mmCIF file of C-alpha atoms in Angstrom:
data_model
loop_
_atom_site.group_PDB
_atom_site.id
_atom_site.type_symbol
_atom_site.label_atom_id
_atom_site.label_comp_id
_atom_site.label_asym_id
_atom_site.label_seq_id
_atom_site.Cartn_x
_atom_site.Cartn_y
_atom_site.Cartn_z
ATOM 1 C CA UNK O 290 97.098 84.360 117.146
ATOM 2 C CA UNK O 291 99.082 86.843 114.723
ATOM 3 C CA UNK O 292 99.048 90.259 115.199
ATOM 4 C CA UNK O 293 99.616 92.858 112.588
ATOM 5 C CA UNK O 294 101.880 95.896 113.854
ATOM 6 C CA UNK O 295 102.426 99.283 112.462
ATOM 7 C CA UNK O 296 105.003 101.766 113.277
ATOM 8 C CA UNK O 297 107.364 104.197 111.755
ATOM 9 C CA UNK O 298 104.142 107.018 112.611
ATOM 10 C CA UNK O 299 104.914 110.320 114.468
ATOM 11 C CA UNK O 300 104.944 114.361 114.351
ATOM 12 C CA UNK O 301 106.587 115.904 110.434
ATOM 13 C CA UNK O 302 106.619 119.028 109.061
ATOM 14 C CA UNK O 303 104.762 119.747 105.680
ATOM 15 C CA UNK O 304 106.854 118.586 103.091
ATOM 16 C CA UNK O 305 108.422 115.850 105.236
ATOM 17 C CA UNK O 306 108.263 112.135 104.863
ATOM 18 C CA UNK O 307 107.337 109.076 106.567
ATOM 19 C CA UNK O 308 108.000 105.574 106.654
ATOM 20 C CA UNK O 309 104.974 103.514 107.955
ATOM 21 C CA UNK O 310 105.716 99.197 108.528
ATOM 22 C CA UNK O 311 103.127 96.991 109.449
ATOM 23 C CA UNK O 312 104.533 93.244 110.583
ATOM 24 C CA UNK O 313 102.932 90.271 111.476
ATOM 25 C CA UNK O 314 103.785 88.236 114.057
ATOM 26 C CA UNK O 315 103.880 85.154 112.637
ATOM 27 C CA UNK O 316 102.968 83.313 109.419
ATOM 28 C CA UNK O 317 99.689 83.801 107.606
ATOM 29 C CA UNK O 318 98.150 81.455 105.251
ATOM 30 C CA UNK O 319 97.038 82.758 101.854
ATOM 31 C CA UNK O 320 97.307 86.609 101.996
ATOM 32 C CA UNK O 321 96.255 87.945 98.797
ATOM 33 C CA UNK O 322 95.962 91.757 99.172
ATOM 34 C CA UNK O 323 97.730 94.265 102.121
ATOM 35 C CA UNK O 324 96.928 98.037 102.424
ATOM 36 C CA UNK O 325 96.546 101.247 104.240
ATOM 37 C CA UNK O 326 93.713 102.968 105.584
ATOM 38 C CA UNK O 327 93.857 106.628 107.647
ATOM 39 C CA UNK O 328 91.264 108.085 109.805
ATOM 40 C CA UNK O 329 90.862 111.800 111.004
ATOM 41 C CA UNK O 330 89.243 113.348 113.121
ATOM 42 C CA UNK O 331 85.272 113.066 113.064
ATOM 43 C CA UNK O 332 85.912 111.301 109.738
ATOM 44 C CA UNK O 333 85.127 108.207 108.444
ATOM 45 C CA UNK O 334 87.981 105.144 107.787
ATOM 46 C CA UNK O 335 88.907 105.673 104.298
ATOM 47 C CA UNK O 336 91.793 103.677 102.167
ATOM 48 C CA UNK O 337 94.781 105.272 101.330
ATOM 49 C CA UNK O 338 96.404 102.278 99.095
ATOM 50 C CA UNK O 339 96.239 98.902 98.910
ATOM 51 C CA UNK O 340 98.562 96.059 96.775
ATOM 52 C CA UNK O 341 97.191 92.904 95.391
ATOM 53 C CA UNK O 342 99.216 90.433 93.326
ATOM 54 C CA UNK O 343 101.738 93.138 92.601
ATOM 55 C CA UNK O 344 99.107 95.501 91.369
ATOM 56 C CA UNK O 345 98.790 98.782 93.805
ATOM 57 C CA UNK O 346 96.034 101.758 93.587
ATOM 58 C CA UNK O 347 96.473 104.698 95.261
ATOM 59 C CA UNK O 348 93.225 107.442 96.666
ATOM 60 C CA UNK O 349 93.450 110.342 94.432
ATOM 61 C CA UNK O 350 94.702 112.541 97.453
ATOM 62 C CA UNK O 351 97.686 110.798 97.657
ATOM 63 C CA UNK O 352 98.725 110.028 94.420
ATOM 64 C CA UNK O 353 102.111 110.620 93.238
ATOM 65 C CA UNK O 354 103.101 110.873 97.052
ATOM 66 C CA UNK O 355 102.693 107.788 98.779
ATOM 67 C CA UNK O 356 104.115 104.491 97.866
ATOM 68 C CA UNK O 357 102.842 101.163 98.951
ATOM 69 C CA UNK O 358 105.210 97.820 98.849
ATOM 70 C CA UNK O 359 105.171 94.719 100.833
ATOM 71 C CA UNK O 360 107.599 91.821 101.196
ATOM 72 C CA UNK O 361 106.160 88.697 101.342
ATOM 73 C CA UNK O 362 108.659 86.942 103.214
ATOM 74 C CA UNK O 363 108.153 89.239 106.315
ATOM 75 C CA UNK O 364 104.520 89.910 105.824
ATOM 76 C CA UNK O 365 105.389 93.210 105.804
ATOM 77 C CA UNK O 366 103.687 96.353 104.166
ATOM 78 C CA UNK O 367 105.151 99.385 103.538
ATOM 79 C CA UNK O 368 103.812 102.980 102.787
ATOM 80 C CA UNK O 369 106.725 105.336 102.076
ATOM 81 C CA UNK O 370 104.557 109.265 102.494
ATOM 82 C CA UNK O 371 106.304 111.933 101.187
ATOM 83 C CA UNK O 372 105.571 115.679 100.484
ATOM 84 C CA UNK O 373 103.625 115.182 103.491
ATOM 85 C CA UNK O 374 99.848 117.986 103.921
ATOM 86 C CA UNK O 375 98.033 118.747 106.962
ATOM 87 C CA UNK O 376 95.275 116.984 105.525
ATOM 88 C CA UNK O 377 97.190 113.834 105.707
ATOM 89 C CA UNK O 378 97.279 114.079 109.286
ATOM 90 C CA UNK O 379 95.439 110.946 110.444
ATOM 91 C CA UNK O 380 95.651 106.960 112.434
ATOM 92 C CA UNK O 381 97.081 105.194 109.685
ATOM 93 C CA UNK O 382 96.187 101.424 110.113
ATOM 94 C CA UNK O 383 96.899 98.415 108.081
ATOM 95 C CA UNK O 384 94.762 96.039 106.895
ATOM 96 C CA UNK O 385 95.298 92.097 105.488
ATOM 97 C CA UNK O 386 93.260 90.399 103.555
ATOM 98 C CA UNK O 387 94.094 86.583 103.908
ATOM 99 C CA UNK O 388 92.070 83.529 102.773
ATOM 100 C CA UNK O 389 90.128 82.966 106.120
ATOM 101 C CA UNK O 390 89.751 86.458 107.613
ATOM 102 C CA UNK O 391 90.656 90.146 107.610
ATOM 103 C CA UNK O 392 93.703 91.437 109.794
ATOM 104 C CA UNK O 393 93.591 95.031 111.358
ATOM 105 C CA UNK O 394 96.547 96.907 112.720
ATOM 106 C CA UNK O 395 96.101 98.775 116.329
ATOM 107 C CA UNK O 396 96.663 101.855 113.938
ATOM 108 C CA UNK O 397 99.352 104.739 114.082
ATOM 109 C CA UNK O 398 99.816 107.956 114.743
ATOM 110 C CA UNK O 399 100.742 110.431 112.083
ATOM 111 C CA UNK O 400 100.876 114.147 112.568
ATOM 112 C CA UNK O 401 101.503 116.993 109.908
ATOM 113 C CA UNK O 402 102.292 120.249 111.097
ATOM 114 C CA UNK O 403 104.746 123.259 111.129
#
């Protein structure tokens, strides 16, 4: 069964940058939309960006920060996070969206803090 994997999360500074991935593990029929969601603490799932036939959106939080891509040969989403808050501090996990069921990623760790 294929897996979707995220890394590239840790411990930044404010202002820093990340570089999240999220891979599958094999190939997927029929994706038509990958993206990113984060969780806090004692907050609900919410989604950070998403990409969908080459057209992204972005929550108004992160806007002008983040950037989502995705390479289709790799089934691979990206979120490049720069100018990085405390308030982003969160389990980043990926999500798929293929014609015969939703992927989740185990989720990632990402830490803002001086």
């Amino acid at each position: 069964q294929v897996q979707f994997v995220e890394s590239g999360g840790g411990l930044v500074q404010p202002g820093g940058s990340l570089r999240l991935s999220c891979a599958g593990s094999g190939s997927v029929f029929g994706i038509y939309a990958m993206g990113w969601y984060r969780q806090a603490p004692g907050k609900q799932r919410e989604l950070v960006s998403a990409i969908r036939s080459g057209s992204t959106n972005y929550a108004d939080s992160v806007k002008g920060r983040f950037t989502i891509s995705r390479d289709n040969a790799k089934n691979t989403v990206y979120l490049q996070m720069n100018s990085l808050k405390p308030e982003d501090t969160a389990v980043y996990y990926c999500n798929v969206q293929a014609a015969t069921r939703s992927y989740w990623g185990q989720g990632t760790q990402v830490t803002v803090s001086s």
